[in-house]
GROMACS .gro file of N, CA, C and O in nm:
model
  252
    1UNK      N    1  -0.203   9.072   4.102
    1UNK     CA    2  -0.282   8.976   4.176
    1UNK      C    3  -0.302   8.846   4.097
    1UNK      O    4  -0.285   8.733   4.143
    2UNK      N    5  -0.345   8.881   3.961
    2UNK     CA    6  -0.355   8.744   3.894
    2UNK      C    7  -0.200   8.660   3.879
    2UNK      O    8  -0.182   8.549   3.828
    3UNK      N    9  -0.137   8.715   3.916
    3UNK     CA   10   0.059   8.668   3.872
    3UNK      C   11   0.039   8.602   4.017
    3UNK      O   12   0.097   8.494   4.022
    4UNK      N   13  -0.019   8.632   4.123
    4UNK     CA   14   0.007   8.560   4.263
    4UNK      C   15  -0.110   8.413   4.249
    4UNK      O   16  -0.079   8.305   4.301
    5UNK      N   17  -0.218   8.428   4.187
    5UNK     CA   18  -0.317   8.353   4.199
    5UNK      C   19  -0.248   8.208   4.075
    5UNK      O   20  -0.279   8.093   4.104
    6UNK      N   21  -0.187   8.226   3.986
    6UNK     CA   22  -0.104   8.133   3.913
    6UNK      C   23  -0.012   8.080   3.975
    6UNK      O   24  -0.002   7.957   3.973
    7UNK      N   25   0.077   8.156   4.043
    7UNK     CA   26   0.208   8.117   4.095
    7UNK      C   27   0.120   7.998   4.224
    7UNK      O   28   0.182   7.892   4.236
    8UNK      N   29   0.031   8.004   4.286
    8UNK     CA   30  -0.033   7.953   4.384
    8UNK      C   31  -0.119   7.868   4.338
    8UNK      O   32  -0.161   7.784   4.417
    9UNK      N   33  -0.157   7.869   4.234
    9UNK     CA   34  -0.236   7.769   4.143
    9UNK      C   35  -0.111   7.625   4.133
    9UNK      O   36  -0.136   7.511   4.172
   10UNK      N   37   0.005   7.665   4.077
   10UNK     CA   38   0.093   7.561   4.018
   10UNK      C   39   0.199   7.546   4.108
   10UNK      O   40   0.316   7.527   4.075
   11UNK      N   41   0.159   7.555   4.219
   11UNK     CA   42   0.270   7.551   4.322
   11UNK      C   43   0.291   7.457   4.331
   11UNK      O   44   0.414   7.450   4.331
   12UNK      N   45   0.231   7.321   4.345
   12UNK     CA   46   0.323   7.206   4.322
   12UNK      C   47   0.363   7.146   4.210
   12UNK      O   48   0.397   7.031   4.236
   13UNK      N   49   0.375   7.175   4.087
   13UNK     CA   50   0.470   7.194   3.992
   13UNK      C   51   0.593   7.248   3.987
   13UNK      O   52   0.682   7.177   3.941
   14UNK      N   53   0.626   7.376   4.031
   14UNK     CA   54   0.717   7.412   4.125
   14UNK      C   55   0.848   7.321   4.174
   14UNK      O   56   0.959   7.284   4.136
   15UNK      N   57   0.723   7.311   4.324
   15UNK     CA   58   0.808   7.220   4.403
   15UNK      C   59   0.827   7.102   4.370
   15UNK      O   60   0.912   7.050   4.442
   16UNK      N   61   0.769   7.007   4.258
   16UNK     CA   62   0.825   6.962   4.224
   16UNK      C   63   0.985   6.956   4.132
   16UNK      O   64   1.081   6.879   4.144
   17UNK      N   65   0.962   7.068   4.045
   17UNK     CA   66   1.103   7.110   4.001
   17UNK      C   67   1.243   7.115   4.009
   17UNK      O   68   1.346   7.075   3.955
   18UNK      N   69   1.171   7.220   4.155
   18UNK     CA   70   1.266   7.291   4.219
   18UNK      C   71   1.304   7.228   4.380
   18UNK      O   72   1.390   7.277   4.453
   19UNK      N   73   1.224   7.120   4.410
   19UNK     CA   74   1.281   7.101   4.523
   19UNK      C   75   1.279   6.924   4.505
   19UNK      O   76   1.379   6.874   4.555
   20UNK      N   77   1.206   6.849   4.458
   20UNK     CA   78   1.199   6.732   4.449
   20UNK      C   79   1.319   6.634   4.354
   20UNK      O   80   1.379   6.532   4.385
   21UNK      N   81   1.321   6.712   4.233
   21UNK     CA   82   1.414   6.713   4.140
   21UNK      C   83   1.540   6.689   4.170
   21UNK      O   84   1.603   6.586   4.147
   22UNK      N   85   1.589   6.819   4.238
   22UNK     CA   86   1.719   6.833   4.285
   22UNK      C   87   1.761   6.713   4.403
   22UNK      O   88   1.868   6.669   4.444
   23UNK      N   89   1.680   6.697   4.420
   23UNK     CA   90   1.643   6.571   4.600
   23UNK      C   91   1.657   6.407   4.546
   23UNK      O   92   1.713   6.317   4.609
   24UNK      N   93   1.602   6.397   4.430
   24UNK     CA   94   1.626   6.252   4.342
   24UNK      C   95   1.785   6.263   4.307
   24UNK      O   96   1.862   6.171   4.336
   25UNK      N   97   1.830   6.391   4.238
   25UNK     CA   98   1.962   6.357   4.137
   25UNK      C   99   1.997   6.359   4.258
   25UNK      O  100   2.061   6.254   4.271
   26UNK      N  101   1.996   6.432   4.389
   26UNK     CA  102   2.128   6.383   4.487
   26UNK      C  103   2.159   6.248   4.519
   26UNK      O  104   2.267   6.190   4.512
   27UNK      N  105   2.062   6.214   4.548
   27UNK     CA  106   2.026   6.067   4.622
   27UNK      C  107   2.080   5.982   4.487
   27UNK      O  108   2.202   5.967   4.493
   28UNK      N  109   2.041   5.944   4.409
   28UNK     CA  110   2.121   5.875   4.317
   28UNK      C  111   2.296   5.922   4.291
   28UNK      O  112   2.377   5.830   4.279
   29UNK      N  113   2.329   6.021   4.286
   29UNK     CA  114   2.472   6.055   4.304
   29UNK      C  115   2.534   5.973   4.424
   29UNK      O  116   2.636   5.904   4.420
   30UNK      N  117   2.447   5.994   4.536
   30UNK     CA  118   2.483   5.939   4.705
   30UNK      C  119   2.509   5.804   4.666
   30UNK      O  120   2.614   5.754   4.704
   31UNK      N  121   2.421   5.731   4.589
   31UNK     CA  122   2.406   5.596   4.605
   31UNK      C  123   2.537   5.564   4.481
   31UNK      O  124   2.596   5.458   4.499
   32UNK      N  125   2.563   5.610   4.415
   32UNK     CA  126   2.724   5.561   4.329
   32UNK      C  127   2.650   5.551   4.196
   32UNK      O  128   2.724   5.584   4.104
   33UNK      N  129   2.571   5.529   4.171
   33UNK     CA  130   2.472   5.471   4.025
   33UNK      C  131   2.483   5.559   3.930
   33UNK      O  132   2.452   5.511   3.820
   34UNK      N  133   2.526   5.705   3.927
   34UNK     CA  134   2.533   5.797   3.820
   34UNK      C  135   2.688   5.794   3.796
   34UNK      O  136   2.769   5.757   3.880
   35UNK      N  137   2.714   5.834   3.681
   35UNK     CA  138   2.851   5.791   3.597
   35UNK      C  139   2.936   5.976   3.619
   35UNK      O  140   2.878   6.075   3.575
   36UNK      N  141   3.005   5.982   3.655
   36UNK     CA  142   3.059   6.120   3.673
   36UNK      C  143   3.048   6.212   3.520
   36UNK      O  144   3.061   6.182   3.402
   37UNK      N  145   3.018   6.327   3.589
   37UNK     CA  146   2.956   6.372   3.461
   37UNK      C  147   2.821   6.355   3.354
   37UNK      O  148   2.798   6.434   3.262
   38UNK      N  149   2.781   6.299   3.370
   38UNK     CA  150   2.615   6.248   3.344
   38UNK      C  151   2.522   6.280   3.384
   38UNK      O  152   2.484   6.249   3.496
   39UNK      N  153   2.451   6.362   3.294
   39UNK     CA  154   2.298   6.440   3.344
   39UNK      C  155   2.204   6.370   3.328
   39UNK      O  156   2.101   6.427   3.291
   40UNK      N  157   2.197   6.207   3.350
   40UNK     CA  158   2.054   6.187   3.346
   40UNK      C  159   2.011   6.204   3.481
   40UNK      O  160   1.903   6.261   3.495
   41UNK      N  161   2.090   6.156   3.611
   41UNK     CA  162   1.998   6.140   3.715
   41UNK      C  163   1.894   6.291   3.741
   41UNK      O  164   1.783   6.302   3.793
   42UNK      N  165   1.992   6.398   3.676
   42UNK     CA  166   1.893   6.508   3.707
   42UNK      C  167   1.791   6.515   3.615
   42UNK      O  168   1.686   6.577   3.634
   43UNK      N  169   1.818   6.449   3.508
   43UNK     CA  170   1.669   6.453   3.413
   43UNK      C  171   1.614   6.333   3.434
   43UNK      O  172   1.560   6.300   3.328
   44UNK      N  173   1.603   6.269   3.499
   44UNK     CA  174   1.524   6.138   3.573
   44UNK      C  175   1.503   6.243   3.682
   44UNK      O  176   1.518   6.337   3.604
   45UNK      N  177   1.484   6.292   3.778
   45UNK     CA  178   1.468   6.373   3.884
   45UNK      C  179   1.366   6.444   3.770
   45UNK      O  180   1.269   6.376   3.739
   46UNK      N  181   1.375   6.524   3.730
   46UNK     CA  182   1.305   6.647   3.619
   46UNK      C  183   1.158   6.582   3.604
   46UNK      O  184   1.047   6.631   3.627
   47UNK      N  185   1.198   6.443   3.552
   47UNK     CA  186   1.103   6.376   3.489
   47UNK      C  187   0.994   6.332   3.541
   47UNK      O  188   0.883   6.320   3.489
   48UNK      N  189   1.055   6.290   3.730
   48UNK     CA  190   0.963   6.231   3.834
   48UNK      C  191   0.899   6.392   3.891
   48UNK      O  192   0.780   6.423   3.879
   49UNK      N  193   0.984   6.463   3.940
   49UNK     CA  194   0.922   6.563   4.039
   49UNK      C  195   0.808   6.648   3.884
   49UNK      O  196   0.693   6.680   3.914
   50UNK      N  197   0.840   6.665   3.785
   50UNK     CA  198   0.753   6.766   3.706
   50UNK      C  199   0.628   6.659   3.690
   50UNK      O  200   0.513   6.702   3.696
   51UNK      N  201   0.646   6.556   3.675
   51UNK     CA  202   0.487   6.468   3.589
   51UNK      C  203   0.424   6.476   3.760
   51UNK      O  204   0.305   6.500   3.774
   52UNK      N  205   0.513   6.453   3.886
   52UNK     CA  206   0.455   6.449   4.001
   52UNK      C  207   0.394   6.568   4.017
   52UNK      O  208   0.279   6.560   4.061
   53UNK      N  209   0.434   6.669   3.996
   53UNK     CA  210   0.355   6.813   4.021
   53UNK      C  211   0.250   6.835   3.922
   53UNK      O  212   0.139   6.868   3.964
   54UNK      N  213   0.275   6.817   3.763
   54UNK     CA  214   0.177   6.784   3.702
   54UNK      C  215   0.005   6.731   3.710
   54UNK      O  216  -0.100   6.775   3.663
   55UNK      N  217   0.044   6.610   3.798
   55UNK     CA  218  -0.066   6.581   3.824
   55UNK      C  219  -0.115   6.603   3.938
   55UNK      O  220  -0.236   6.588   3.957
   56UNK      N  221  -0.041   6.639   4.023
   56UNK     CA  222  -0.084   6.740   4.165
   56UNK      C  223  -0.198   6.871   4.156
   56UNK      O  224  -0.290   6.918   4.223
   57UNK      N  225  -0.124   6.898   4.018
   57UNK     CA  226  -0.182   7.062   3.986
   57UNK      C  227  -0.318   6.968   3.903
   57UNK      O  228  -0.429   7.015   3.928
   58UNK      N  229  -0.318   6.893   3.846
   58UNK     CA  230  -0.479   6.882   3.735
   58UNK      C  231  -0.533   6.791   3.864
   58UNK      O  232  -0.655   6.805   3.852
   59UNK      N  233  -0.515   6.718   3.963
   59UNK     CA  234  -0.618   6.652   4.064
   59UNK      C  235  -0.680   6.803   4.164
   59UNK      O  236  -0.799   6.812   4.196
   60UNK      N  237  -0.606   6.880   4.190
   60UNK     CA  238  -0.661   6.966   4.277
   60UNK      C  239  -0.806   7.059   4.213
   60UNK      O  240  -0.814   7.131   4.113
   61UNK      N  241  -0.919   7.021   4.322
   61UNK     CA  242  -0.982   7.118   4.264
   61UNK      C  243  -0.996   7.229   4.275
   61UNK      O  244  -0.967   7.299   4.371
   62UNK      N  245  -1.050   7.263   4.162
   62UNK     CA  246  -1.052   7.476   4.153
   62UNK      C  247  -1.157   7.529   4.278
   62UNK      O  248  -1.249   7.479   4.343
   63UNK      N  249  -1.111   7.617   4.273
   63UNK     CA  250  -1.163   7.696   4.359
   63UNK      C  251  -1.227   7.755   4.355
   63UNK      O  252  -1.258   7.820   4.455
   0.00000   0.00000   0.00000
C-alpha cells in the first residue's frame, strides 16, 4: 500500500519522464534541428519534462 501511495504521490514526475520527454525529443527530431545520432534533444526533453514534474510534485499539497 505504501509502494501505491508513492507511486501516486510522484506521478507527475513520471509523466513527465516518461511521457513528456519522449514528446519534446520527437518534436525536435520532426522539426530537422537534431544532428543524426545526437542525444541531446532527448536530454533536453529529460531536462524539461523531469524539473516540470519536479515541481508539479513539491507545489501539490499533501494530503
Amino acid at each position: 500500500m505504501k509502494f501505491i501511495a508513492f507511486l501516486m504521490r510522484n506521478m507527475p514526475f513520471l509523466f513527465g519522464i516518461g511521457f513528456i520527454a519522449p514528446l519534446i525529443d520527437q518534436t525536435i527530431k520532426q522539426l530537422g534541428v537534431n544532428p543524426a545520432g545526437s542525444p541531446w534533444s532527448l536530454v533536453l526533453g529529460l531536462m524539461i519534462g523531469g524539473s516540470w514534474g519536479v515541481y508539479a510534485v513539491w507545489k501539490t499539497p499533501a494530503q
